[in-house]
Amino acid sequence: MKLRLFAALLVGLVTISARADDSGGGKAVDAESQWITSIAAAGDGSFVAGTATGLLLRPGTVSRFQPDAPGDLEPLYEHPAAVWSVAATSDGKTIASADYKGNLVIYDVASKTPTTHEAVFERWCQKIVVSPDDQMIVAGNESGKLFAWSIADAKVSKSVELSPASITSLAFSPNKTQLAATDGDGKVHLLKWPELESVGSAAVGEETAWCVAYESDTSLIVGSADRNLYRVEAKPEAKPESIAKGTDWITRIAVSDAGQIAASEVSGKIHFASGGSVSTIGAESGVWALCFRGSGQLLVGTRKNGIVTAGQRWAWKPVAAKPAEAKE
């Protein structure tokens, strides 16, 4: 399974690279181009982004940016390998990131000091999240292992052998009592938080479940390599319902505070699902990061065009003129 997942990732990278020149005049993707792999709110109105190049064993960076100027990235610190996931505490005082080698970097914002903890997550780590109380970094690696890292103690406080397949994404429920983890076998695992006790799983398909987000305490949104965006109840053995069908893997999901769902494809399309309807826009490059700023702006991390934004636009519709009354 790990080999299959890794091979699928490489196929995706080749596909994106082959399309790099399709937009006409655009910069071709190469080993040195900047790839935005992750975006997270930094707690003070700014955002942080993880980056990589086409060569995943080369150093990556974590940078800060303002949402009104997403092209101006301020480098904060460097990783030994491609950064794959970045997160921040709610107060913005601590930034955490994990990379392709399983390294964790904890960045103290006040002192501007990064501390690298080598291979604490053992293998490639696709997703980290900060616990609801800001005390833990929760991570899942490619061998199916789940970790809870204590920020205060600077060590793993608990780990769980969750799945034989790679853990691809993690999310906490809004009520802060449940953790969902997707894997390379197409399952969503549900765990009690903070106990990290498994309460069961739900299968959304046979292909990789790439991403997960809570729509509510009882409902999950899952993106799959089978090109479907699913809704599934947050309970064991729940049956998934496809709410949108894409043309490529669904790689990332974001849900706004107002409940707007955005889901991206590795090919660059972004689907917006709301109220039973789905609308789609296209990016010029593969999308690997999504993060809402409020409810009206979506920050999009791409493979070759940096960070781009999408926003809602409102305008008055012209009122049709009333027919003139006939004169007697």
PDB file of C-alpha atoms in Angstrom, residues 173-284:
ATOM      1  CA  SER A 173     -14.512  17.925  15.379  1.00  0.00           C
ATOM      2  CA  PRO A 174     -15.932  21.366  16.239  1.00  0.00           C
ATOM      3  CA  ASN A 175     -16.885  20.136  19.727  1.00  0.00           C
ATOM      4  CA  LYS A 176     -13.241  19.076  20.259  1.00  0.00           C
ATOM      5  CA  THR A 177     -14.055  15.526  21.348  1.00  0.00           C
ATOM      6  CA  GLN A 178     -13.270  13.538  18.190  1.00  0.00           C
ATOM      7  CA  LEU A 179     -10.357  13.171  15.776  1.00  0.00           C
ATOM      8  CA  ALA A 180     -10.816  11.896  12.221  1.00  0.00           C
ATOM      9  CA  ALA A 181      -7.956  10.402  10.202  1.00  0.00           C
ATOM     10  CA  THR A 182      -8.093   9.301   6.568  1.00  0.00           C
ATOM     11  CA  ASP A 183      -5.810   6.680   5.054  1.00  0.00           C
ATOM     12  CA  GLY A 184      -4.488   5.118   1.870  1.00  0.00           C
ATOM     13  CA  ASP A 185      -7.040   2.300   2.032  1.00  0.00           C
ATOM     14  CA  GLY A 186      -9.984   4.658   1.652  1.00  0.00           C
ATOM     15  CA  LYS A 187     -11.044   4.656   5.300  1.00  0.00           C
ATOM     16  CA  VAL A 188     -11.903   7.325   7.836  1.00  0.00           C
ATOM     17  CA  HIS A 189     -10.778   6.379  11.346  1.00  0.00           C
ATOM     18  CA  LEU A 190     -12.565   7.958  14.309  1.00  0.00           C
ATOM     19  CA  LEU A 191     -10.857   8.412  17.677  1.00  0.00           C
ATOM     20  CA  LYS A 192     -11.859   9.880  21.026  1.00  0.00           C
ATOM     21  CA  TRP A 193      -9.933  12.983  21.974  1.00  0.00           C
ATOM     22  CA  PRO A 194      -7.811  13.378  24.057  1.00  0.00           C
ATOM     23  CA  GLU A 195      -7.717   9.636  24.823  1.00  0.00           C
ATOM     24  CA  LEU A 196      -6.794   8.677  21.231  1.00  0.00           C
ATOM     25  CA  GLU A 197      -8.995   5.612  21.638  1.00  0.00           C
ATOM     26  CA  SER A 198     -10.422   4.209  18.414  1.00  0.00           C
ATOM     27  CA  VAL A 199     -14.212   4.133  18.148  1.00  0.00           C
ATOM     28  CA  GLY A 200     -14.215   2.528  14.690  1.00  0.00           C
ATOM     29  CA  SER A 201     -13.971   3.519  11.047  1.00  0.00           C
ATOM     30  CA  ALA A 202     -16.027   4.118   7.925  1.00  0.00           C
ATOM     31  CA  ALA A 203     -15.033   3.126   4.382  1.00  0.00           C
ATOM     32  CA  VAL A 204     -15.524   5.731   1.660  1.00  0.00           C
ATOM     33  CA  GLY A 205     -14.064   3.622  -1.156  1.00  0.00           C
ATOM     34  CA  GLU A 206     -11.198   1.372  -2.143  1.00  0.00           C
ATOM     35  CA  GLU A 207      -8.862   4.144  -3.287  1.00  0.00           C
ATOM     36  CA  THR A 208      -6.898   6.602  -1.160  1.00  0.00           C
ATOM     37  CA  ALA A 209      -8.943   9.014   0.949  1.00  0.00           C
ATOM     38  CA  TRP A 210      -6.714  12.070   0.575  1.00  0.00           C
ATOM     39  CA  CYS A 211      -8.374  14.643   2.810  1.00  0.00           C
ATOM     40  CA  VAL A 212     -10.990  15.127   5.506  1.00  0.00           C
ATOM     41  CA  ALA A 213     -12.795  18.002   7.236  1.00  0.00           C
ATOM     42  CA  TYR A 214     -15.699  18.240   9.658  1.00  0.00           C
ATOM     43  CA  GLU A 215     -18.816  19.897   8.275  1.00  0.00           C
ATOM     44  CA  SER A 216     -20.377  19.643  11.754  1.00  0.00           C
ATOM     45  CA  ASP A 217     -19.894  17.522  14.875  1.00  0.00           C
ATOM     46  CA  THR A 218     -21.767  14.684  13.183  1.00  0.00           C
ATOM     47  CA  SER A 219     -20.811  15.076   9.515  1.00  0.00           C
ATOM     48  CA  LEU A 220     -17.533  14.678   7.611  1.00  0.00           C
ATOM     49  CA  ILE A 221     -16.445  15.713   4.123  1.00  0.00           C
ATOM     50  CA  VAL A 222     -13.874  13.412   2.492  1.00  0.00           C
ATOM     51  CA  GLY A 223     -11.968  13.744  -0.771  1.00  0.00           C
ATOM     52  CA  SER A 224     -10.890  10.600  -2.599  1.00  0.00           C
ATOM     53  CA  ALA A 225      -8.534   9.425  -5.307  1.00  0.00           C
ATOM     54  CA  ASP A 226     -11.624   7.998  -7.022  1.00  0.00           C
ATOM     55  CA  ARG A 227     -12.477  11.662  -7.890  1.00  0.00           C
ATOM     56  CA  ASN A 228     -15.480  11.868  -5.568  1.00  0.00           C
ATOM     57  CA  LEU A 229     -16.167  14.347  -2.799  1.00  0.00           C
ATOM     58  CA  TYR A 230     -18.087  12.466  -0.126  1.00  0.00           C
ATOM     59  CA  ARG A 231     -20.259  13.348   2.834  1.00  0.00           C
ATOM     60  CA  VAL A 232     -20.318  10.699   5.566  1.00  0.00           C
ATOM     61  CA  GLU A 233     -21.626  10.634   9.117  1.00  0.00           C
ATOM     62  CA  ALA A 234     -18.953  10.789  11.807  1.00  0.00           C
ATOM     63  CA  LYS A 235     -19.732   7.352  13.171  1.00  0.00           C
ATOM     64  CA  PRO A 236     -18.397   3.813  12.566  1.00  0.00           C
ATOM     65  CA  GLU A 237     -19.616   1.939   9.480  1.00  0.00           C
ATOM     66  CA  ALA A 238     -21.409   5.006   8.104  1.00  0.00           C
ATOM     67  CA  LYS A 239     -22.220   4.928   4.395  1.00  0.00           C
ATOM     68  CA  PRO A 240     -20.773   7.714   2.221  1.00  0.00           C
ATOM     69  CA  GLU A 241     -22.772   9.880  -0.162  1.00  0.00           C
ATOM     70  CA  SER A 242     -21.060  11.468  -3.167  1.00  0.00           C
ATOM     71  CA  ILE A 243     -21.843  15.195  -3.300  1.00  0.00           C
ATOM     72  CA  ALA A 244     -19.550  16.093  -6.204  1.00  0.00           C
ATOM     73  CA  LYS A 245     -17.600  14.301  -8.927  1.00  0.00           C
ATOM     74  CA  GLY A 246     -14.314  15.722 -10.157  1.00  0.00           C
ATOM     75  CA  THR A 247     -11.941  14.807 -12.960  1.00  0.00           C
ATOM     76  CA  ASP A 248      -8.883  13.986 -10.828  1.00  0.00           C
ATOM     77  CA  TRP A 249      -7.938  13.179  -7.219  1.00  0.00           C
ATOM     78  CA  ILE A 250      -9.592  15.384  -4.594  1.00  0.00           C
ATOM     79  CA  THR A 251      -6.480  16.419  -2.665  1.00  0.00           C
ATOM     80  CA  ARG A 252      -7.541  19.136  -0.195  1.00  0.00           C
ATOM     81  CA  ILE A 253     -10.683  20.332   1.585  1.00  0.00           C
ATOM     82  CA  ALA A 254     -11.456  23.521   3.491  1.00  0.00           C
ATOM     83  CA  VAL A 255     -14.697  24.449   5.264  1.00  0.00           C
ATOM     84  CA  SER A 256     -15.379  28.087   6.154  1.00  0.00           C
ATOM     85  CA  ASP A 257     -16.958  29.241   9.405  1.00  0.00           C
ATOM     86  CA  ALA A 258     -20.164  29.783   7.448  1.00  0.00           C
ATOM     87  CA  GLY A 259     -20.138  26.180   6.178  1.00  0.00           C
ATOM     88  CA  GLN A 260     -18.900  26.825   2.621  1.00  0.00           C
ATOM     89  CA  ILE A 261     -17.066  23.724   1.357  1.00  0.00           C
ATOM     90  CA  ALA A 262     -14.113  24.047  -1.018  1.00  0.00           C
ATOM     91  CA  ALA A 263     -12.361  20.995  -2.452  1.00  0.00           C
ATOM     92  CA  SER A 264      -9.417  20.979  -4.848  1.00  0.00           C
ATOM     93  CA  GLU A 265      -8.101  18.557  -7.433  1.00  0.00           C
ATOM     94  CA  VAL A 266      -4.509  17.683  -8.170  1.00  0.00           C
ATOM     95  CA  SER A 267      -5.218  18.945 -11.708  1.00  0.00           C
ATOM     96  CA  GLY A 268      -6.045  22.450 -10.437  1.00  0.00           C
ATOM     97  CA  LYS A 269      -9.845  22.576 -10.303  1.00  0.00           C
ATOM     98  CA  ILE A 270     -11.619  23.841  -7.186  1.00  0.00           C
ATOM     99  CA  HIS A 271     -15.180  22.769  -6.404  1.00  0.00           C
ATOM    100  CA  PHE A 272     -17.471  24.791  -4.133  1.00  0.00           C
ATOM    101  CA  ALA A 273     -20.341  22.839  -2.583  1.00  0.00           C
ATOM    102  CA  SER A 274     -23.167  24.654  -0.822  1.00  0.00           C
ATOM    103  CA  GLY A 275     -26.864  24.029  -0.344  1.00  0.00           C
ATOM    104  CA  GLY A 276     -26.937  21.025  -2.653  1.00  0.00           C
ATOM    105  CA  SER A 277     -25.288  22.826  -5.572  1.00  0.00           C
ATOM    106  CA  VAL A 278     -21.704  22.636  -6.838  1.00  0.00           C
ATOM    107  CA  SER A 279     -19.749  25.239  -8.808  1.00  0.00           C
ATOM    108  CA  THR A 280     -16.231  24.832 -10.208  1.00  0.00           C
ATOM    109  CA  ILE A 281     -13.378  27.178 -11.049  1.00  0.00           C
ATOM    110  CA  GLY A 282      -9.975  26.362 -12.515  1.00  0.00           C
ATOM    111  CA  ALA A 283      -6.500  27.284 -11.281  1.00  0.00           C
ATOM    112  CA  GLU A 284      -3.551  27.431 -13.649  1.00  0.00           C
TER     113      GLU A 284
END
